[in-house]
Amino acid sequence: MSWFEALILGLVQGLTEFLPVSSSAHLRLTAVFAGWEDPGAAFTAVTQIGTETAVLIYFRKDIARIVSAWFRSLYDGRARRDPDARMGWLVIVGSIPIGVLGLTLKDQIEGPFRDLRLIATTLIVLGVVLGVADRLAARDASSGRHRAMRERKSLDHLSVRDGLLYGMAQAMALVPGVSRSGATISGGLFMGYSREAAARYSFLLAIPAVLASGLFELTEIGEGHVSWGPTLLATGLAFLVAYAVIAWFMRFISTKSFMPFVVYRILLGLLILGLVATGAVSPHAGESVG
């Protein structure tokens, strides 16, 4: 991997990690359209350490409260009633599905799941799912002549059941094209949470899974065509860009719908399927690195 490739891929990672469009799919597609080798699952996982560092800094006050309350709850029974301590436990519970499936499906994640046909299909299908979930949220937020506005849930309503369902939705993002934020936000909207609550929990829930995945894949860097220098450059750029994207995205969803992302996902998926069907692009393009 050249320094220029790392520069572009780092920017793509930072731009797409927290938008519901799938950063892993966009890293794969950027390499395909540029004629580069697939950067691979390990490169994706390690650069995500940069984006998650942006989350840690952006939500540092929330995270500090949650971590502090969670540690107190280990030895103080009264502290377990603290909403922040409860959130800490629910983040742990919600991280179980992706942890188990990530280890179980490691070979598939690094191989068959990177087929462009599968990526295109998941872009389209999860785009439709996000669109339906967003329409339900919009309907609840508006009142009509014969229907009162329905209040959506905040994170204070989060239960163990909902935490696990969020976690199962997040685990779907092991397949490139799904999108971690897209899947968890869709799951939250279907469970009746507000856009802001779903997005906030999505960001918090991703921290343990993404950091663990990135650290686990560190040993893979340096093998094949992906070396340490370009990877560190991409990770640093991903951090800088992701921080700005988080700030923008949290403001965006407070007043806007997810429909622009839905349309983009569907059109991109159809484009990929069309290119593969006409033979313009191989579904396994650039996969020589494994």
CSV table of C-alpha atoms in Angstrom, one decimal:
chain,number,residue,atom,x,y,z
A,1,MET,CA,0.0,0.0,0.0
A,2,SER,CA,1.4,3.4,-1.0
A,3,TRP,CA,1.2,6.5,1.1
A,4,PHE,CA,-1.2,8.0,-1.3
A,5,GLU,CA,-3.5,5.0,-1.0
A,6,ALA,CA,-3.4,5.3,2.8
A,7,LEU,CA,-4.2,9.1,2.6
A,8,ILE,CA,-7.3,8.4,0.5
A,9,LEU,CA,-8.5,5.4,2.5
A,10,GLY,CA,-8.0,7.2,5.8
A,11,LEU,CA,-10.2,10.1,4.6
A,12,VAL,CA,-12.8,7.6,3.4
A,13,GLN,CA,-12.7,5.8,6.7
A,14,GLY,CA,-13.2,9.0,8.7
A,15,LEU,CA,-16.0,10.3,6.4
A,16,THR,CA,-18.0,7.1,6.4
A,17,GLU,CA,-17.5,5.3,9.7
A,18,PHE,CA,-20.4,7.1,11.6
A,19,LEU,CA,-22.7,7.7,8.6
A,20,PRO,CA,-25.2,4.9,7.9
A,21,VAL,CA,-23.4,4.0,4.6
A,22,SER,CA,-20.8,1.4,5.7
A,23,SER,CA,-17.2,2.4,6.0
A,24,SER,CA,-15.9,-1.1,5.3
A,25,ALA,CA,-17.9,-1.2,2.0
A,26,HIS,CA,-16.5,2.2,1.0
A,27,LEU,CA,-12.9,1.2,1.7
A,28,ARG,CA,-13.4,-1.9,-0.4
A,29,LEU,CA,-15.1,0.0,-3.2
A,30,THR,CA,-12.6,2.8,-3.2
A,31,ALA,CA,-9.8,0.3,-3.7
A,32,VAL,CA,-11.8,-1.4,-6.5
A,33,PHE,CA,-12.6,1.8,-8.5
A,34,ALA,CA,-9.0,3.1,-8.1
A,35,GLY,CA,-7.5,-0.2,-9.2
A,36,TRP,CA,-5.8,-0.9,-5.9
A,37,GLU,CA,-5.7,-4.2,-4.0
A,38,ASP,CA,-8.3,-4.7,-1.3
A,39,PRO,CA,-6.9,-3.1,1.9
A,40,GLY,CA,-8.4,-6.1,3.8
A,41,ALA,CA,-10.4,-6.5,7.0
A,42,ALA,CA,-7.3,-6.0,9.2
A,43,PHE,CA,-6.6,-2.6,7.8
A,44,THR,CA,-10.3,-1.6,8.2
A,45,ALA,CA,-10.3,-2.8,11.8
A,46,VAL,CA,-7.1,-0.9,12.8
A,47,THR,CA,-8.1,2.4,11.1
A,48,GLN,CA,-11.3,2.2,13.1
A,49,ILE,CA,-9.2,2.7,16.2
A,50,GLY,CA,-8.8,6.2,14.9
A,51,THR,CA,-12.5,6.8,14.5
A,52,GLU,CA,-13.3,5.3,17.9
A,53,THR,CA,-10.7,7.6,19.5
A,54,ALA,CA,-12.8,10.5,18.0
A,55,VAL,CA,-15.8,9.0,19.8
A,56,LEU,CA,-13.9,8.8,23.1
A,57,ILE,CA,-13.0,12.5,22.9
A,58,TYR,CA,-16.3,13.8,21.6
A,59,PHE,CA,-18.3,11.9,24.2
A,60,ARG,CA,-15.6,12.1,26.9
A,61,LYS,CA,-17.9,13.6,29.6
A,62,ASP,CA,-20.6,11.0,29.0
A,63,ILE,CA,-18.0,8.2,28.9
A,64,ALA,CA,-16.2,9.4,32.1
A,65,ARG,CA,-19.5,9.4,34.0
A,66,ILE,CA,-20.5,6.0,32.7
A,67,VAL,CA,-17.1,4.4,33.4
A,68,SER,CA,-16.9,5.9,36.9
A,69,ALA,CA,-20.5,4.9,37.8
A,70,TRP,CA,-19.9,1.4,36.4
A,71,PHE,CA,-16.8,0.8,38.6
A,72,ARG,CA,-18.7,2.1,41.7
A,73,SER,CA,-21.4,-0.4,40.9
A,74,LEU,CA,-19.0,-3.3,41.3
A,75,TYR,CA,-18.7,-2.8,45.0
A,76,ASP,CA,-21.6,-0.5,45.9
A,77,GLY,CA,-25.1,-1.9,45.6
A,78,ARG,CA,-26.7,1.6,45.7
A,79,ALA,CA,-24.6,2.7,42.7
A,80,ARG,CA,-26.2,0.0,40.6
A,81,ARG,CA,-29.3,2.1,40.5
A,82,ASP,CA,-27.4,5.0,38.8
A,83,PRO,CA,-28.5,5.4,35.2
A,84,ASP,CA,-24.9,5.8,34.1
A,85,ALA,CA,-23.8,2.5,35.8
A,86,ARG,CA,-26.8,0.8,34.1
A,87,MET,CA,-25.6,2.2,30.8
A,88,GLY,CA,-22.2,0.7,31.4
A,89,TRP,CA,-23.6,-2.7,32.0
A,90,LEU,CA,-25.9,-2.4,28.9
A,91,VAL,CA,-23.0,-1.5,26.7
A,92,ILE,CA,-21.2,-4.6,27.9
A,93,VAL,CA,-24.4,-6.7,27.3
A,94,GLY,CA,-24.9,-5.2,23.8
A,95,SER,CA,-21.3,-6.0,22.9
A,96,ILE,CA,-21.6,-9.7,23.4
A,97,PRO,CA,-23.2,-10.7,20.1
A,98,ILE,CA,-20.6,-9.0,17.9
A,99,GLY,CA,-17.8,-10.3,20.0
A,100,VAL,CA,-19.0,-13.9,19.7
A,101,LEU,CA,-19.9,-13.7,16.0
A,102,GLY,CA,-16.7,-11.8,15.1
A,103,LEU,CA,-14.5,-14.5,16.4
A,104,THR,CA,-16.7,-17.3,15.0
A,105,LEU,CA,-16.9,-15.8,11.5
A,106,LYS,CA,-13.4,-14.4,11.2
A,107,ASP,CA,-12.5,-16.4,8.1
A,108,GLN,CA,-15.8,-15.4,6.4
A,109,ILE,CA,-15.3,-11.7,7.3
A,110,GLU,CA,-11.8,-11.7,5.7
A,111,GLY,CA,-13.0,-13.7,2.6
A,112,PRO,CA,-16.5,-14.4,1.2
A,113,PHE,CA,-18.1,-11.4,3.0
A,114,ARG,CA,-16.0,-9.1,0.8
A,115,ASP,CA,-17.7,-10.2,-2.4
A,116,LEU,CA,-19.0,-7.1,-4.2
A,117,ARG,CA,-22.3,-8.8,-5.0
A,118,LEU,CA,-22.9,-9.3,-1.3
A,119,ILE,CA,-21.8,-5.8,-0.5
A,120,ALA,CA,-24.2,-4.4,-3.1
A,121,THR,CA,-27.1,-6.5,-1.8
A,122,THR,CA,-26.5,-5.4,1.8
A,123,LEU,CA,-26.3,-1.8,0.8
A,124,ILE,CA,-29.7,-2.0,-0.8
A,125,VAL,CA,-31.5,-4.2,1.7
A,126,LEU,CA,-30.2,-2.3,4.8
A,127,GLY,CA,-31.0,1.0,2.9
A,128,VAL,CA,-34.6,-0.1,2.6
A,129,VAL,CA,-34.7,-1.2,6.3
A,130,LEU,CA,-33.3,2.2,7.4
A,131,GLY,CA,-35.8,4.0,5.2
A,132,VAL,CA,-38.7,2.1,6.8
A,133,ALA,CA,-37.4,2.7,10.3
A,134,ASP,CA,-36.9,6.4,9.6
A,135,ARG,CA,-40.5,6.8,8.2
A,136,LEU,CA,-41.9,5.2,11.4
A,137,ALA,CA,-39.9,7.7,13.5
A,138,ALA,CA,-41.1,10.6,11.3
A,139,ARG,CA,-44.7,9.4,11.6
A,140,ASP,CA,-44.5,9.3,15.4
A,141,ALA,CA,-42.9,12.8,15.5
A,142,SER,CA,-45.8,14.4,13.5
A,143,SER,CA,-49.4,14.7,14.4
A,144,GLY,CA,-52.3,14.6,12.0
A,145,ARG,CA,-56.0,15.4,12.1
A,146,HIS,CA,-56.9,12.1,13.6
A,147,ARG,CA,-53.7,11.1,15.3
A,148,ALA,CA,-51.7,12.5,18.2
A,149,MET,CA,-47.9,12.8,18.2
A,150,ARG,CA,-46.3,9.7,19.8
A,151,GLU,CA,-43.3,10.4,22.1
A,152,ARG,CA,-40.3,8.2,21.3
A,153,LYS,CA,-38.1,6.6,23.9
A,154,SER,CA,-34.9,8.0,25.3
A,155,LEU,CA,-31.9,6.1,26.6
A,156,ASP,CA,-33.5,6.2,30.1
A,157,HIS,CA,-35.9,3.5,28.8
A,158,LEU,CA,-33.1,1.2,27.7
A,159,SER,CA,-33.5,-2.4,29.0
A,160,VAL,CA,-31.4,-5.5,28.9
A,161,ARG,CA,-33.6,-6.9,26.2
A,162,ASP,CA,-33.2,-3.7,24.1
A,163,GLY,CA,-29.5,-3.7,24.7
A,164,LEU,CA,-29.2,-7.2,23.4
A,165,LEU,CA,-31.3,-6.4,20.4
A,166,TYR,CA,-29.1,-3.4,19.7
A,167,GLY,CA,-26.1,-5.7,20.0
A,168,MET,CA,-27.6,-8.2,17.5
A,169,ALA,CA,-28.2,-5.3,15.1
A,170,GLN,CA,-24.6,-4.2,15.5
A,171,ALA,CA,-23.4,-7.7,14.8
A,172,MET,CA,-24.9,-7.5,11.3
A,173,ALA,CA,-22.2,-5.0,10.4
A,174,LEU,CA,-19.7,-7.8,10.3
A,175,VAL,CA,-20.8,-8.0,6.7
A,176,PRO,CA,-19.4,-5.0,4.7
A,177,GLY,CA,-22.2,-3.0,3.3
A,178,VAL,CA,-24.5,-3.2,6.3
A,179,SER,CA,-23.0,-0.3,8.3
A,180,ARG,CA,-22.6,-0.5,12.1
A,181,SER,CA,-24.4,2.8,12.7
A,182,GLY,CA,-27.0,2.1,10.1
A,183,ALA,CA,-27.9,-1.3,11.6
A,184,THR,CA,-28.0,-0.1,15.2
A,185,ILE,CA,-29.8,3.1,14.5
A,186,SER,CA,-32.4,1.2,12.5
A,187,GLY,CA,-32.8,-1.3,15.3
A,188,GLY,CA,-33.3,1.5,17.8
A,189,LEU,CA,-35.8,3.3,15.6
A,190,PHE,CA,-37.8,0.0,15.2
A,191,MET,CA,-37.8,-0.4,19.0
A,192,GLY,CA,-39.3,3.1,19.4
A,193,TYR,CA,-36.2,5.2,20.3
A,194,SER,CA,-35.7,8.7,19.0
A,195,ARG,CA,-33.1,9.4,16.3
A,196,GLU,CA,-30.8,11.1,18.8
A,197,ALA,CA,-31.1,8.3,21.4
A,198,ALA,CA,-30.5,5.6,18.8
A,199,ALA,CA,-27.4,7.4,17.3
A,200,ARG,CA,-25.9,8.1,20.8
A,201,TYR,CA,-26.2,4.5,21.9
A,202,SER,CA,-24.9,3.3,18.6
A,203,PHE,CA,-21.7,5.4,19.1
A,204,LEU,CA,-21.3,4.2,22.7
A,205,LEU,CA,-22.0,0.6,21.8
A,206,ALA,CA,-19.4,0.6,19.1
A,207,ILE,CA,-16.5,1.5,21.4
A,208,PRO,CA,-15.7,-1.9,23.0
A,209,ALA,CA,-16.3,-3.9,19.8
A,210,VAL,CA,-14.3,-1.6,17.5
A,211,LEU,CA,-11.4,-1.1,19.9
A,212,ALA,CA,-11.2,-4.9,20.6
A,213,SER,CA,-11.4,-5.7,16.9
A,214,GLY,CA,-8.7,-3.2,16.0
A,215,LEU,CA,-6.3,-4.5,18.7
A,216,PHE,CA,-7.0,-8.1,17.7
A,217,GLU,CA,-6.0,-7.3,14.1
A,218,LEU,CA,-2.9,-5.4,14.9
A,219,THR,CA,-0.7,-8.5,14.4
A,220,GLU,CA,-2.0,-8.8,10.8
A,221,ILE,CA,-0.6,-5.4,9.8
A,222,GLY,CA,2.8,-5.8,8.1
A,223,GLU,CA,1.8,-9.0,6.3
A,224,GLY,CA,1.0,-8.8,2.6
A,225,HIS,CA,0.9,-5.4,1.0
A,226,VAL,CA,-0.3,-3.4,4.1
A,227,SER,CA,2.5,-2.0,6.1
A,228,TRP,CA,2.7,-0.1,9.4
A,229,GLY,CA,3.6,3.4,8.1
A,230,PRO,CA,0.6,3.9,5.7
A,231,THR,CA,-1.7,2.3,8.2
A,232,LEU,CA,-0.8,4.8,11.0
A,233,LEU,CA,-1.2,7.6,8.5
A,234,ALA,CA,-4.7,6.4,7.6
A,235,THR,CA,-5.6,5.9,11.2
A,236,GLY,CA,-4.6,9.4,12.1
A,237,LEU,CA,-6.5,11.0,9.3
A,238,ALA,CA,-9.5,8.9,10.1
A,239,PHE,CA,-9.5,10.3,13.6
A,240,LEU,CA,-9.4,13.9,12.5
A,241,VAL,CA,-12.1,13.6,9.9
A,242,ALA,CA,-14.3,11.4,12.1
A,243,TYR,CA,-14.4,13.9,14.9
A,244,ALA,CA,-15.8,16.6,12.5
A,245,VAL,CA,-18.3,14.1,11.1
A,246,ILE,CA,-19.6,13.1,14.5
A,247,ALA,CA,-20.3,16.8,15.4
A,248,TRP,CA,-22.0,17.4,12.1
A,249,PHE,CA,-24.0,14.1,12.2
A,250,MET,CA,-25.4,14.7,15.7
A,251,ARG,CA,-26.7,18.1,14.6
A,252,PHE,CA,-28.0,16.7,11.3
A,253,ILE,CA,-30.2,14.0,12.8
A,254,SER,CA,-31.8,16.3,15.3
A,255,THR,CA,-33.8,18.0,12.5
A,256,LYS,CA,-33.3,15.9,9.4
A,257,SER,CA,-34.3,12.4,8.3
A,258,PHE,CA,-32.0,9.6,7.1
A,259,MET,CA,-33.6,9.5,3.6
A,260,PRO,CA,-30.6,11.0,1.8
A,261,PHE,CA,-28.5,8.1,3.1
A,262,VAL,CA,-31.2,5.6,2.1
A,263,VAL,CA,-31.3,6.9,-1.5
A,264,TYR,CA,-27.5,6.9,-1.7
A,265,ARG,CA,-27.2,3.4,-0.4
A,266,ILE,CA,-29.8,2.0,-2.9
A,267,LEU,CA,-28.3,3.8,-5.9
A,268,LEU,CA,-24.7,2.7,-5.0
A,269,GLY,CA,-25.8,-0.9,-4.5
A,270,LEU,CA,-27.6,-0.9,-7.9
A,271,LEU,CA,-24.6,0.7,-9.6
A,272,ILE,CA,-22.3,-2.1,-8.2
A,273,LEU,CA,-24.7,-4.8,-9.3
A,274,GLY,CA,-24.9,-3.3,-12.7
A,275,LEU,CA,-21.1,-3.1,-13.1
A,276,VAL,CA,-20.7,-6.7,-11.9
A,277,ALA,CA,-23.5,-8.0,-14.1
A,278,THR,CA,-22.0,-6.3,-17.2
A,279,GLY,CA,-18.6,-7.6,-16.4
A,280,ALA,CA,-17.1,-4.2,-16.0
A,281,VAL,CA,-16.0,-5.1,-12.4
A,282,SER,CA,-15.2,-8.5,-11.0
A,283,PRO,CA,-17.0,-9.4,-7.8
A,284,HIS,CA,-13.6,-10.5,-6.4
A,285,ALA,CA,-11.6,-7.5,-7.7
A,286,GLY,CA,-8.5,-6.8,-5.7
A,287,GLU,CA,-8.9,-9.7,-3.4
A,288,SER,CA,-5.4,-11.1,-3.8
A,289,VAL,CA,-4.4,-9.9,-0.3
A,290,GLY,CA,-7.1,-12.1,1.2
